[in-house]
mmCIF file of C-alpha atoms in Angstrom:
data_model
loop_
_atom_site.group_PDB
_atom_site.id
_atom_site.type_symbol
_atom_site.label_atom_id
_atom_site.label_comp_id
_atom_site.label_asym_id
_atom_site.label_seq_id
_atom_site.Cartn_x
_atom_site.Cartn_y
_atom_site.Cartn_z
ATOM 1 C CA UNK A 27 17.985 4.503 48.026
ATOM 2 C CA UNK A 28 14.374 4.798 46.441
ATOM 3 C CA UNK A 29 12.336 8.103 46.832
ATOM 4 C CA UNK A 30 8.465 7.834 46.471
ATOM 5 C CA UNK A 31 7.653 11.202 46.160
ATOM 6 C CA UNK A 32 9.646 14.630 45.411
ATOM 7 C CA UNK A 33 8.709 15.634 49.050
ATOM 8 C CA UNK A 34 11.183 12.809 50.257
ATOM 9 C CA UNK A 35 13.746 13.960 47.773
ATOM 10 C CA UNK A 36 13.737 17.383 49.228
ATOM 11 C CA UNK A 37 14.037 16.029 52.904
ATOM 12 C CA UNK A 38 16.770 13.778 51.973
ATOM 13 C CA UNK A 39 18.942 16.430 50.256
ATOM 14 C CA UNK A 40 18.225 18.865 52.908
ATOM 15 C CA UNK A 41 19.263 16.661 55.526
ATOM 16 C CA UNK A 42 22.679 15.660 53.980
ATOM 17 C CA UNK A 43 23.409 19.293 53.011
ATOM 18 C CA UNK A 44 23.133 20.479 56.463
ATOM 19 C CA UNK A 45 25.564 17.740 57.624
ATOM 20 C CA UNK A 46 28.225 18.381 54.874
ATOM 21 C CA UNK A 47 30.916 21.001 54.821
ATOM 22 C CA UNK A 48 30.108 22.820 51.483
ATOM 23 C CA UNK A 49 32.866 25.308 51.692
ATOM 24 C CA UNK A 50 36.561 25.015 53.049
ATOM 25 C CA UNK A 51 38.831 27.799 53.854
ATOM 26 C CA UNK A 52 40.036 29.994 50.694
ATOM 27 C CA UNK A 53 38.015 27.538 48.344
ATOM 28 C CA UNK A 54 34.741 27.620 46.578
ATOM 29 C CA UNK A 55 32.036 25.270 46.647
ATOM 30 C CA UNK A 56 33.431 21.585 46.399
ATOM 31 C CA UNK A 57 30.064 20.027 45.780
ATOM 32 C CA UNK A 58 27.910 22.153 43.342
ATOM 33 C CA UNK A 59 25.881 19.223 42.350
ATOM 34 C CA UNK A 60 24.276 19.049 45.769
ATOM 35 C CA UNK A 61 22.973 22.558 45.323
ATOM 36 C CA UNK A 62 21.659 21.454 41.885
ATOM 37 C CA UNK A 63 19.989 18.312 43.212
ATOM 38 C CA UNK A 64 18.678 20.249 46.132
ATOM 39 C CA UNK A 65 16.918 22.989 43.695
ATOM 40 C CA UNK A 66 15.624 20.061 41.688
ATOM 41 C CA UNK A 67 14.096 18.571 44.737
ATOM 42 C CA UNK A 68 12.564 22.001 45.853
ATOM 43 C CA UNK A 69 11.023 22.178 42.434
ATOM 44 C CA UNK A 70 9.691 18.762 42.321
ATOM 45 C CA UNK A 71 8.112 19.232 45.850
ATOM 46 C CA UNK A 72 6.492 22.577 44.806
ATOM 47 C CA UNK A 73 5.258 20.984 41.351
ATOM 48 C CA UNK A 74 3.692 17.862 43.231
ATOM 49 C CA UNK A 75 1.711 20.191 45.928
ATOM 50 C CA UNK A 76 0.538 22.112 43.072
ATOM 51 C CA UNK A 77 -0.809 19.170 41.155
ATOM 52 C CA UNK A 78 -2.248 17.793 44.319
ATOM 53 C CA UNK A 79 -4.022 20.941 44.690
ATOM 54 C CA UNK A 80 -5.581 20.952 41.152
ATOM 55 C CA UNK A 81 -6.538 17.438 41.335
ATOM 56 C CA UNK A 82 -8.488 18.226 44.657
ATOM 57 C CA UNK A 83 -10.079 21.085 42.903
ATOM 58 C CA UNK A 84 -10.885 18.798 39.910
ATOM 59 C CA UNK A 85 -12.460 16.184 41.878
ATOM 60 C CA UNK A 86 -14.526 18.549 44.352
ATOM 61 C CA UNK A 87 -15.989 20.245 40.964
ATOM 62 C CA UNK A 88 -16.803 16.824 39.553
ATOM 63 C CA UNK A 89 -18.723 15.671 42.789
ATOM 64 C CA UNK A 90 -20.599 19.259 43.237
ATOM 65 C CA UNK A 91 -21.682 18.750 39.432
ATOM 66 C CA UNK A 92 -22.774 15.225 40.301
ATOM 67 C CA UNK A 93 -24.849 16.163 43.289
ATOM 68 C CA UNK A 94 -26.571 18.957 41.178
ATOM 69 C CA UNK A 95 -27.264 16.405 38.073
ATOM 70 C CA UNK A 96 -28.678 14.037 40.516
ATOM 71 C CA UNK A 97 -31.268 16.529 41.804
ATOM 72 C CA UNK A 98 -32.121 17.766 38.415
ATOM 73 C CA UNK A 99 -35.875 17.382 37.329
ATOM 74 C CA UNK A 100 -37.156 14.591 35.301
ATOM 75 C CA UNK A 101 -37.821 15.551 31.928
ATOM 76 C CA UNK A 102 -40.790 14.125 29.985
ATOM 77 C CA UNK A 103 -39.147 11.990 27.177
ATOM 78 C CA UNK A 104 -42.457 11.956 25.180
ATOM 79 C CA UNK A 105 -41.645 15.680 24.331
ATOM 80 C CA UNK A 106 -38.428 15.151 22.525
ATOM 81 C CA UNK A 107 -38.001 15.209 18.833
ATOM 82 C CA UNK A 108 -36.404 11.833 17.907
ATOM 83 C CA UNK A 109 -34.569 10.698 14.819
ATOM 84 C CA UNK A 110 -37.001 8.930 12.351
ATOM 85 C CA UNK A 111 -35.514 6.612 9.815
ATOM 86 C CA UNK A 112 -36.752 7.215 6.282
ATOM 87 C CA UNK A 113 -37.245 3.631 5.176
ATOM 88 C CA UNK A 114 -39.317 4.713 2.305
ATOM 89 C CA UNK A 115 -35.883 5.936 0.814
ATOM 90 C CA UNK A 116 -34.145 2.863 1.115
ATOM 91 C CA UNK A 117 -34.127 0.048 -1.279
ATOM 92 C CA UNK A 118 -35.505 -2.503 1.422
ATOM 93 C CA UNK A 119 -35.852 -5.867 0.058
ATOM 94 C CA UNK A 120 -33.628 -5.453 -3.191
ATOM 95 C CA UNK A 121 -31.681 -8.738 -2.179
ATOM 96 C CA UNK A 122 -32.156 -12.116 -0.644
ATOM 97 C CA UNK A 123 -28.468 -12.307 0.542
ATOM 98 C CA UNK A 124 -28.736 -13.087 4.492
ATOM 99 C CA UNK A 125 -26.240 -10.666 5.378
ATOM 100 C CA UNK A 126 -28.097 -7.889 3.747
ATOM 101 C CA UNK A 127 -31.685 -8.873 4.860
ATOM 102 C CA UNK A 128 -30.020 -8.762 8.437
ATOM 103 C CA UNK A 129 -29.100 -5.318 8.112
ATOM 104 C CA UNK A 130 -32.513 -4.353 6.566
ATOM 105 C CA UNK A 131 -34.187 -6.085 9.401
ATOM 106 C CA UNK A 132 -32.094 -4.277 11.966
ATOM 107 C CA UNK A 133 -33.056 -1.089 10.406
ATOM 108 C CA UNK A 134 -36.765 -1.944 10.559
ATOM 109 C CA UNK A 135 -36.521 -2.768 14.226
ATOM 110 C CA UNK A 136 -34.488 0.580 15.086
ATOM 111 C CA UNK A 137 -37.088 2.435 13.268
ATOM 112 C CA UNK A 138 -39.646 1.458 16.075
ATOM 113 C CA UNK A 139 -37.124 2.739 18.631
ATOM 114 C CA UNK A 140 -36.518 6.228 20.169
ATOM 115 C CA UNK A 141 -33.376 7.313 18.664
ATOM 116 C CA UNK A 142 -31.195 10.317 19.571
ATOM 117 C CA UNK A 143 -27.441 11.375 18.983
ATOM 118 C CA UNK A 144 -26.052 11.455 22.322
ATOM 119 C CA UNK A 145 -22.520 10.840 21.176
ATOM 120 C CA UNK A 146 -19.624 11.963 23.710
ATOM 121 C CA UNK A 147 -22.524 12.633 26.275
ATOM 122 C CA UNK A 148 -21.279 11.584 29.886
ATOM 123 C CA UNK A 149 -23.769 10.110 32.435
ATOM 124 C CA UNK A 150 -23.493 13.347 34.395
ATOM 125 C CA UNK A 151 -24.543 15.295 31.311
ATOM 126 C CA UNK A 152 -27.403 12.824 30.695
ATOM 127 C CA UNK A 153 -28.735 13.385 34.248
ATOM 128 C CA UNK A 154 -28.386 17.135 33.898
ATOM 129 C CA UNK A 155 -30.593 17.286 30.714
ATOM 130 C CA UNK A 156 -32.958 14.277 31.554
ATOM 131 C CA UNK A 157 -32.848 13.613 35.113
ATOM 132 C CA UNK A 158 -31.286 10.675 37.189
ATOM 133 C CA UNK A 159 -34.527 8.490 36.739
ATOM 134 C CA UNK A 160 -34.184 8.625 32.892
ATOM 135 C CA UNK A 161 -30.472 7.596 32.976
ATOM 136 C CA UNK A 162 -30.847 4.075 31.928
ATOM 137 C CA UNK A 163 -33.322 4.905 29.186
ATOM 138 C CA UNK A 164 -31.168 7.488 27.825
ATOM 139 C CA UNK A 165 -28.188 5.231 27.892
ATOM 140 C CA UNK A 166 -30.254 2.548 25.650
ATOM 141 C CA UNK A 167 -31.614 5.370 23.307
ATOM 142 C CA UNK A 168 -27.733 6.400 22.554
ATOM 143 C CA UNK A 169 -26.713 2.819 22.114
ATOM 144 C CA UNK A 170 -29.605 2.536 19.462
ATOM 145 C CA UNK A 171 -28.167 5.380 17.711
ATOM 146 C CA UNK A 172 -24.844 4.053 17.887
ATOM 147 C CA UNK A 173 -26.105 0.910 16.304
ATOM 148 C CA UNK A 174 -28.133 2.686 13.735
ATOM 149 C CA UNK A 175 -24.848 4.585 12.789
ATOM 150 C CA UNK A 176 -22.912 1.120 12.123
ATOM 151 C CA UNK A 177 -25.985 -0.450 10.288
ATOM 152 C CA UNK A 178 -26.215 2.636 7.798
ATOM 153 C CA UNK A 179 -22.370 2.371 7.242
ATOM 154 C CA UNK A 180 -22.640 -1.355 6.638
ATOM 155 C CA UNK A 181 -25.892 -1.278 4.600
ATOM 156 C CA UNK A 182 -24.371 1.604 2.337
ATOM 157 C CA UNK A 183 -21.157 -0.606 1.775
ATOM 158 C CA UNK A 184 -23.529 -3.490 0.693
ATOM 159 C CA UNK A 185 -25.356 -1.275 -1.583
ATOM 160 C CA UNK A 186 -22.081 0.145 -3.324
ATOM 161 C CA UNK A 187 -21.020 -3.599 -3.674
ATOM 162 C CA UNK A 188 -24.020 -4.337 -5.582
ATOM 163 C CA UNK A 189 -23.507 -1.282 -7.831
ATOM 164 C CA UNK A 190 -26.501 0.738 -6.450
ATOM 165 C CA UNK A 191 -24.728 3.821 -5.971
ATOM 166 C CA UNK A 192 -27.721 6.207 -5.958
ATOM 167 C CA UNK A 193 -29.314 4.353 -3.196
ATOM 168 C CA UNK A 194 -26.140 4.047 -1.399
ATOM 169 C CA UNK A 195 -25.912 7.872 -1.214
ATOM 170 C CA UNK A 196 -29.572 8.113 0.255
ATOM 171 C CA UNK A 197 -28.544 5.729 3.036
ATOM 172 C CA UNK A 198 -24.997 7.498 3.571
ATOM 173 C CA UNK A 199 -26.416 10.832 3.429
ATOM 174 C CA UNK A 200 -28.767 10.066 6.068
ATOM 175 C CA UNK A 201 -26.154 8.911 8.253
ATOM 176 C CA UNK A 202 -24.293 12.232 7.796
ATOM 177 C CA UNK A 203 -27.539 14.181 8.544
ATOM 178 C CA UNK A 204 -27.880 12.500 11.945
ATOM 179 C CA UNK A 205 -24.354 13.234 12.885
ATOM 180 C CA UNK A 206 -22.814 9.904 12.466
ATOM 181 C CA UNK A 207 -18.889 9.970 13.685
ATOM 182 C CA UNK A 208 -18.150 6.876 11.584
ATOM 183 C CA UNK A 209 -15.146 8.036 9.055
ATOM 184 C CA UNK A 210 -16.213 5.266 6.524
ATOM 185 C CA UNK A 211 -19.732 6.805 6.082
ATOM 186 C CA UNK A 212 -18.237 9.984 4.914
ATOM 187 C CA UNK A 213 -15.494 8.335 2.920
ATOM 188 C CA UNK A 214 -17.717 5.968 1.139
ATOM 189 C CA UNK A 215 -20.364 8.797 0.378
ATOM 190 C CA UNK A 216 -17.593 11.048 -1.273
ATOM 191 C CA UNK A 217 -16.737 8.013 -3.351
ATOM 192 C CA UNK A 218 -20.301 7.711 -4.760
ATOM 193 C CA UNK A 219 -20.533 11.598 -5.174
ATOM 194 C CA UNK A 220 -17.142 11.218 -7.465
ATOM 195 C CA UNK A 221 -18.384 8.000 -9.181
ATOM 196 C CA UNK A 222 -21.595 9.893 -10.350
ATOM 197 C CA UNK A 223 -19.931 13.146 -11.256
ATOM 198 C CA UNK A 224 -21.277 15.063 -8.177
ATOM 199 C CA UNK A 225 -18.006 16.938 -7.071
ATOM 200 C CA UNK A 226 -20.104 19.651 -5.982
ATOM 201 C CA UNK A 227 -21.578 17.707 -3.132
ATOM 202 C CA UNK A 228 -18.114 16.658 -1.983
ATOM 203 C CA UNK A 229 -17.571 20.300 -1.424
ATOM 204 C CA UNK A 230 -20.766 20.505 0.694
ATOM 205 C CA UNK A 231 -19.666 17.153 2.526
ATOM 206 C CA UNK A 232 -16.359 18.707 3.301
ATOM 207 C CA UNK A 233 -18.202 21.660 4.935
ATOM 208 C CA UNK A 234 -20.132 19.425 6.845
ATOM 209 C CA UNK A 235 -17.163 17.580 8.453
ATOM 210 C CA UNK A 236 -15.244 21.037 8.996
ATOM 211 C CA UNK A 237 -18.087 22.153 11.281
ATOM 212 C CA UNK A 238 -18.306 18.957 13.358
ATOM 213 C CA UNK A 239 -16.136 17.794 16.244
ATOM 214 C CA UNK A 240 -15.182 14.415 14.608
ATOM 215 C CA UNK A 241 -12.165 12.607 15.855
ATOM 216 C CA UNK A 242 -11.012 11.300 12.537
ATOM 217 C CA UNK A 243 -11.873 14.607 10.861
ATOM 218 C CA UNK A 244 -8.455 15.279 9.380
ATOM 219 C CA UNK A 245 -8.357 11.785 7.715
ATOM 220 C CA UNK A 246 -11.761 12.177 6.427
ATOM 221 C CA UNK A 247 -10.755 15.751 5.103
ATOM 222 C CA UNK A 248 -7.892 14.390 3.374
ATOM 223 C CA UNK A 249 -9.749 11.656 1.484
ATOM 224 C CA UNK A 250 -12.641 13.971 0.329
ATOM 225 C CA UNK A 251 -10.342 16.574 -0.751
ATOM 226 C CA UNK A 252 -8.336 13.974 -2.708
ATOM 227 C CA UNK A 253 -11.462 13.193 -4.654
ATOM 228 C CA UNK A 254 -11.988 16.765 -5.895
ATOM 229 C CA UNK A 255 -10.858 16.994 -9.422
ATOM 230 C CA UNK A 256 -8.988 20.207 -10.870
ATOM 231 C CA UNK A 257 -11.982 20.943 -13.014
ATOM 232 C CA UNK A 258 -14.576 21.064 -10.039
ATOM 233 C CA UNK A 259 -17.234 23.790 -10.643
ATOM 234 C CA UNK A 260 -16.645 26.814 -8.578
ATOM 235 C CA UNK A 261 -20.410 27.712 -8.386
ATOM 236 C CA UNK A 262 -22.575 27.796 -5.607
ATOM 237 C CA UNK A 263 -22.802 24.694 -3.528
ATOM 238 C CA UNK A 264 -26.292 23.023 -3.339
ATOM 239 C CA UNK A 265 -27.567 21.198 -0.368
ATOM 240 C CA UNK A 266 -28.019 17.553 -1.065
ATOM 241 C CA UNK A 267 -31.544 16.583 -0.567
ATOM 242 C CA UNK A 268 -31.269 13.952 2.169
ATOM 243 C CA UNK A 269 -29.201 16.652 4.280
ATOM 244 C CA UNK A 270 -32.275 18.629 4.888
ATOM 245 C CA UNK A 271 -32.453 16.976 8.123
ATOM 246 C CA UNK A 272 -29.462 19.190 9.259
ATOM 247 C CA UNK A 273 -31.851 22.133 9.335
ATOM 248 C CA UNK A 274 -34.201 20.899 12.115
#
């Protein structure tokens, strides 16, 4: 017999226990397992009802918040401080390689667009903050930011491959400054710091990762901590130049 819900389990055992002689004269319970199954059935029925109630509450809360978000005032998007790409700090045009040129063209195109780090923001949160009329626009802004973080990571990797570590640092530091969640950006930056003997900056980078809610933070931290040499300086950690954007 198949039971679709704990409620059916309870009804089934209740029916059969009522019609079964559990005790005989001078004897104890002959079928203790039925009592155990009955207890399990009751527990599952109660648990099922409790979970349904919680789910109903979550659903109701969601729709209430959605209604509030849909009624939120429309924000003036011209008053927002957007991310500016510091193209003057990047070695644009250093190579004629088609793949590298494509990355640089993407950076130029993105520099003309409005960019915001909206990583992790739900549509409801976007409507609450900017108004339902701006939802499509904000989604596009968030997608352009995601493309920027990917492009910075790829451009940094290309610079490293060409041996331009100082330039790669400028690119990858900017990625960290705007809050990229791409683990390779942090790992490659740490590698560049180590190659140039800037282990103090690795320590600062570790602090940045620890202060952020990054999905791959444990993996990134393991990599960065592994880069630190035993004779690293214990003096005060200086903020890398391109991290200054974090203060805004």
